[in-house]
Amino acid sequence: MSKHSKFQTALCSRPPRRSTITWAFLPLLHQAEVNASARRSTTSSSRHQSGSPPVGAHVHFEKTVKMTIKLIRDHGQHYRPRMACLKKVEALVIEMQDPKSGVKSFEQKRNATSIPHVIAGQDITAWITSHMTVDAQEAQALGTMLVAYGFIYPLQDPKTLILRPDGSLYRCQTPYFWPAQKWKAQDTDYAIYLAKRNIRKKGILDQYEQERYRKLHKWLNHKWDFIVNQAKEQTRAGKARMKSDRVVFSYQERAYWIVHRPPPQTHSAMDYGVDRLIDPNAEEEKNSYYYRRIIIFRQQAIMRSKVKSTVSLGALVKHTMTYQSHDPFLTPCLPSNPWQTDDDTYWALNMPDVDLPTKMTVERWSYGFYELLRDPRGRADFRLFLKKEFSGENLAFWEAAEELKWGAASAISEKAETIFKTFLAPGAPCWINIDGRTMGLTVKGLQHPHRHVLDAAQNHIFMLMKKDTFYRYLKSPVYKDIQKKAISPAPHNFTDAQLEQNARNRKPGLYPSVTWQRQQKEKVRTTTLIDIKKLMANKLDRQ
Amino acid sequence: MNRWRRSVGEIQARRRQVSECEQAQAALGKVIACFQQMTTCMGSNTDSSSLREELEETRTLAHRICTGLHRRLLALLVETEQGQEDREQVERLWVLFLCCLESFQQDLRRVSTLEEIFPLTQRKDRQALVNTGAVGGGPEVAARAAIVKMPWVTGDGEQRPDMRGHVLEIDGLIQEMLQRVNIPLWSVEPMQKAWAEACKDGQDEEDTLEAMMEVEVVSQANRAFGCCSHSNCRLGCIFCLLN
């Protein structure tokens, strides 16, 4: 069902990349789980205590030989995408250091020692504005990017990684601690850093750092001697340096780990999504496979039906305006986004077997027939309406055809049998009313059934339902009733303490087996087809 | 009688070797820590050709310790069988050596990348160095690394490899170690407990370090945190949609 065909054609203008695993693009704005970066890195490190390794594990060798025990099924995805900008940012930072045309620095005086090379936020923004000839707002965004990636760190309020365009003080990070696309910040180093801070002063670690320390101790248990040893040695090596240098180094280290192991409830610029199979910086080799792929793509592009850009853009605008209030990126979802506040009322209210749906869901059903069918609650409602009108066979046929299309290949022939007997045979109990030509084609195709044998009939039925039954449904008392009864949850307004409590009381999710069982029960309950003949026979009998 | 005496002699010799390896392990840890401290100065305004030379020397020293330790540990592992008292210690040393090698290899990779970005061959390259606020840093740490003594005599006379060769060599070494010897990593119990490193001594000096790191927060009336002046803005970054 390509309902966005008009603007999809306008968007498919670039040939596909050869990566076999193409995930949807996760923008940096993705409101992912707050500790996603920390969790992801810790889950990929070796973490088995005394006991046997998991079945099927082997020690994994690849370019950067880490002592990790990865399961075989990681598909070789080791490249971090979307960080090619780091090279450009490095060039920018190096230009900032030019003694003649770079940013002016001054000294930070503190307790009879002075540490040089401090720069003010307004100087940075002014320099970017003049050097790259952009306006002030963009310069500030660029500056904040520099801080968020960790090339410059703030001295006051180190945990907030933004560039304040006033007198706030910043300093450049040493190149050793610059972020690189090729490697991530390692857990072992983080453990050494936490141990070093422990050595410096007992009880200085924050709550979340203590949590992480405990987890790392559990997962990196076999390396723990090494970690403590290195922490002690690095502290001793650091003591050989001058006092001001030690202060600078501790600033640098702290800034590095705030970027790469962000505190909870903060967004991290290093959050980049899934690891990739192919090095995104490597140029693709232009061999025959590559050219064949490009040729096929271009041929398909020529064959596509062309749409005027005004039309496709108009469709895009209309789509955006309709769905704007339903998009969790653009409008905060009610009652609250579970990924942000750790409160899963939103999911509970939108379960498929809930009694009363939310007003947003009900509104969404009126946008199009496919929306109604897509939402399981909407489909249940539509089924109820059809039951009242005694025309449930259309929807039942559509569902059966969907099941055939998406089900297991081994079950195709028997499903086709049942469908034919129930819906298509002359005198069948739930005979659907499609035109003769389609009926003929379908019956002929059913002799050698394949996945798409019912496509023509399914589309016909879909159009029938959409053009006729759908509008009657929208005007029916069933729909109006549920519109009135739908709940509109009030937005949550959590304080910080409540947010922390939510994070601690996070419930584990539903097991997939439980959801599967529920779905099966639902299916059994709702697909008891109304046998029209038997119904009429019953009525006649009673009379 | 002779056999008993020989085996006692053997046990003593083995114990001596194991303690030698432990000392070498401690020395290697020291050298790696010093190397790391020196690499943090690379690319900054304290970078200089003398720092690079000191890095080379430290790297050579580490290379020598690594090869010697690798050979001796391998010999010990072959000698001792499962169940003997020294075996646990040797296995522990093996795993620690592996960790050291990995960490060192990471630092070496960083150093080779930084050398590409900041080559100090021409005078104008010095303009590109990042002003980090450090003033010294190279020589003192290098001196500390240089006084590390290896417990065995180096009559080896091996060639010291260049940077890239060294990285590849360590790569090969780690792979070979993981493949040849079947010691499961999780079977090694650490001798240190959690939080054991936090102890009382040496804290008064460090209090001042922490105090020095506290810079006064610029007093701003409305903004506790947040990137814009919106009252609901809690994000500390540019990806704030409330702008």
Coordinates of C-alpha atoms in Angstrom, one line a residue, chain A residues 28-29 31 48-53 59 61-67 69 87 90 94 97-100 108 110-111 113 115-117 140-141 144-145 153 155-157 160-162 164 166 168-169 171-178 182-183 186 189 195-196 198-202 204-205 210 213-214 217 221-226 228-230 232-234 236-252 254 256 267 269 329 496, chain B residues 25-26 28-34 36-37 39-46 92 95-96 98-103 105-107 109-110 113-114 117-118 127-138 140-141 144 171 174-175 178-179 185-203 205-218 220 223-228 232 234-241 243:
Chain A
L28 CA 21.5 12.8 16.5
L29 CA 18.3 14.2 17.8
Q31 CA 15.8 10.7 22.1
H48 CA 32.0 -13.1 32.5
Q49 CA 32.7 -14.0 36.0
S50 CA 33.8 -17.4 37.1
G51 CA 32.0 -19.9 35.1
S52 CA 31.9 -21.2 31.6
P53 CA 31.6 -19.0 28.6
V59 CA 37.6 -14.9 21.3
F61 CA 40.1 -11.1 16.5
E62 CA 39.8 -8.2 14.3
K63 CA 41.7 -5.0 13.5
T64 CA 41.8 -3.7 17.0
V65 CA 42.3 -6.8 19.0
K66 CA 40.4 -6.2 22.1
M67 CA 40.2 -8.8 24.8
I69 CA 34.5 -12.3 24.0
K87 CA 38.6 15.3 10.9
E90 CA 40.3 18.9 14.1
I94 CA 44.3 23.6 14.7
Q97 CA 45.9 27.8 17.6
D98 CA 47.6 30.0 15.1
P99 CA 49.4 32.7 17.2
K100 CA 48.7 35.4 14.7
Q108 CA 43.9 31.7 34.7
R110 CA 44.5 30.8 41.0
N111 CA 46.1 30.6 44.5
T113 CA 49.8 29.7 40.4
I115 CA 47.8 28.4 34.2
P116 CA 48.0 29.8 30.7
H117 CA 45.9 29.3 27.6
Q140 CA 27.4 29.6 18.6
A141 CA 26.0 26.3 17.3
T144 CA 28.8 24.2 21.0
M145 CA 29.6 21.4 18.7
Y153 CA 36.2 21.9 27.5
L155 CA 36.3 25.2 33.2
Q156 CA 33.2 26.4 35.0
D157 CA 30.3 24.0 35.1
T160 CA 27.2 21.2 30.7
L161 CA 28.8 20.9 27.3
I162 CA 27.7 24.1 25.6
R164 CA 28.3 30.3 26.4
D166 CA 30.0 35.4 27.4
S168 CA 32.9 31.8 30.5
L169 CA 36.3 30.2 30.4
R171 CA 40.5 25.5 27.3
C172 CA 41.6 23.4 24.4
Q173 CA 41.9 19.7 24.9
T174 CA 45.1 17.9 24.3
P175 CA 45.2 15.9 21.1
Y176 CA 45.6 12.6 23.0
F177 CA 42.1 13.1 24.3
W178 CA 40.5 14.1 21.0
K182 CA 38.5 4.7 14.6
W183 CA 38.4 3.8 18.2
Q186 CA 37.6 1.9 26.3
D189 CA 40.6 3.2 30.7
A195 CA 40.2 4.1 40.3
K196 CA 42.6 7.0 40.1
N198 CA 39.4 7.0 44.2
I199 CA 43.0 7.0 45.1
R200 CA 43.1 10.8 45.1
K201 CA 40.2 11.1 47.5
K202 CA 37.9 8.6 49.0
I204 CA 34.6 11.6 45.6
L205 CA 32.8 9.6 43.0
Q210 CA 29.9 4.5 41.8
Y213 CA 32.5 1.4 39.1
R214 CA 30.6 -1.5 40.6
H217 CA 34.4 -4.3 38.7
N221 CA 37.1 -8.7 37.1
H222 CA 39.9 -10.6 35.6
K223 CA 41.6 -7.3 34.7
W224 CA 41.1 -5.7 38.0
D225 CA 44.7 -6.1 39.2
F226 CA 45.9 -4.5 36.1
V228 CA 44.5 -0.9 40.1
N229 CA 48.1 -1.2 39.2
Q230 CA 47.9 1.2 36.3
K232 CA 48.6 3.7 41.0
E233 CA 51.4 3.9 38.5
Q234 CA 49.8 6.7 36.5
R236 CA 52.8 8.2 40.6
A237 CA 54.0 9.2 37.2
G238 CA 51.8 12.2 37.3
K239 CA 53.3 13.3 40.7
A240 CA 56.6 13.7 38.9
R241 CA 55.2 16.6 37.0
M242 CA 54.7 20.2 38.1
K243 CA 51.6 21.2 40.2
S244 CA 50.0 23.3 37.5
D245 CA 50.5 20.5 34.9
R246 CA 48.8 18.1 37.2
V247 CA 45.9 20.4 37.5
V248 CA 45.7 20.8 33.8
F249 CA 45.9 17.0 33.2
S250 CA 43.1 16.3 35.7
Y251 CA 41.0 18.9 33.9
Q252 CA 41.7 17.3 30.6
R254 CA 37.7 14.8 33.5
Y256 CA 37.4 13.6 28.3
H267 CA 22.5 14.0 25.8
A269 CA 27.2 14.1 21.0
F329 CA 10.1 14.4 17.8
D496 CA 14.3 15.8 39.2
Chain B
Q25 CA 55.4 -7.2 35.1
A26 CA 55.6 -4.4 37.7
L28 CA 56.3 -3.0 32.5
G29 CA 53.3 -1.4 34.2
K30 CA 55.5 1.5 35.3
V31 CA 56.9 2.0 31.8
I32 CA 53.5 1.9 30.2
A33 CA 52.1 4.4 32.7
C34 CA 55.0 6.8 32.0
Q36 CA 50.9 7.2 28.6
Q37 CA 51.6 10.4 30.6
T39 CA 51.7 10.8 25.0
T40 CA 49.2 13.2 26.6
C41 CA 51.8 15.9 26.0
M42 CA 52.0 15.1 22.3
G43 CA 50.5 17.6 20.0
S44 CA 50.3 20.2 22.7
N45 CA 52.4 23.2 23.2
T46 CA 54.9 21.2 25.2
R92 CA 47.6 -14.5 36.5
V95 CA 46.5 -12.4 31.8
L96 CA 48.1 -9.2 33.3
L98 CA 48.0 -9.5 28.0
C99 CA 46.2 -6.5 29.4
C100 CA 49.4 -4.5 29.5
L101 CA 50.1 -5.4 25.8
E102 CA 46.6 -4.3 24.8
S103 CA 46.8 -1.0 26.6
Q105 CA 49.2 -1.1 21.7
Q106 CA 46.3 1.3 22.0
D107 CA 48.7 4.0 23.1
R109 CA 48.3 3.5 17.8
R110 CA 47.4 6.9 19.2
T113 CA 48.1 8.9 14.5
L114 CA 49.3 12.0 16.4
I117 CA 48.7 15.0 12.4
F118 CA 51.6 16.9 14.1
Q127 CA 52.2 26.9 15.1
A128 CA 49.8 24.0 14.8
L129 CA 50.4 22.7 18.3
V130 CA 47.4 23.0 20.6
N131 CA 47.7 25.4 23.5
T132 CA 46.6 23.3 26.3
G133 CA 47.9 25.2 29.3
A134 CA 50.6 22.7 30.2
V135 CA 54.0 24.0 30.8
G136 CA 56.4 21.1 31.2
G137 CA 55.7 17.4 31.4
G138 CA 58.0 15.5 29.2
E140 CA 60.3 14.4 34.4
V141 CA 58.2 11.6 33.4
R144 CA 61.0 8.2 35.9
D171 CA 49.2 -7.4 17.3
I174 CA 48.5 -10.9 21.2
Q175 CA 46.8 -13.0 18.6
L178 CA 45.3 -15.9 22.7
Q179 CA 45.5 -18.7 20.2
L185 CA 40.3 -15.1 31.1
W186 CA 37.5 -15.4 33.6
S187 CA 39.4 -18.0 35.6
V188 CA 41.7 -15.4 36.9
E189 CA 40.8 -14.0 40.3
P190 CA 42.1 -10.6 41.1
M191 CA 44.1 -10.1 44.3
Q192 CA 42.7 -6.6 44.8
K193 CA 39.2 -6.1 46.1
A194 CA 36.9 -3.4 44.9
W195 CA 37.5 0.1 46.4
A196 CA 40.7 -1.2 47.9
E197 CA 42.8 1.5 46.3
A198 CA 41.0 4.3 48.1
C199 CA 43.1 4.7 51.2
K200 CA 43.9 7.4 53.7
D201 CA 47.5 8.3 52.9
G202 CA 48.4 10.9 50.4
Q203 CA 45.2 12.7 50.5
E205 CA 48.1 17.0 49.1
E206 CA 45.4 16.0 46.8
D207 CA 42.8 18.1 48.6
T208 CA 44.5 21.1 47.2
L209 CA 44.4 19.7 43.8
E210 CA 40.7 19.3 44.0
A211 CA 40.4 22.8 45.4
M212 CA 42.4 24.2 42.5
M213 CA 40.1 22.5 40.1
E214 CA 37.1 24.3 41.4
V215 CA 36.6 27.4 39.4
E216 CA 33.9 29.8 40.4
V217 CA 30.8 29.3 38.4
V218 CA 29.8 32.4 36.5
Q220 CA 23.9 33.8 36.1
R223 CA 20.2 29.8 33.8
A224 CA 21.0 26.9 36.2
F225 CA 21.7 24.7 33.2
G226 CA 20.4 24.7 29.7
C227 CA 21.4 26.0 26.4
C228 CA 18.9 28.7 25.9
N232 CA 11.9 24.2 30.3
R234 CA 17.1 21.0 30.4
L235 CA 19.4 20.0 27.6
G236 CA 23.0 21.0 27.9
C237 CA 23.6 20.8 24.2
I238 CA 22.8 22.4 20.9
F239 CA 20.3 19.7 20.0
C240 CA 17.6 21.6 21.8
L241 CA 14.4 22.0 20.0
N243 CA 15.1 27.3 20.5

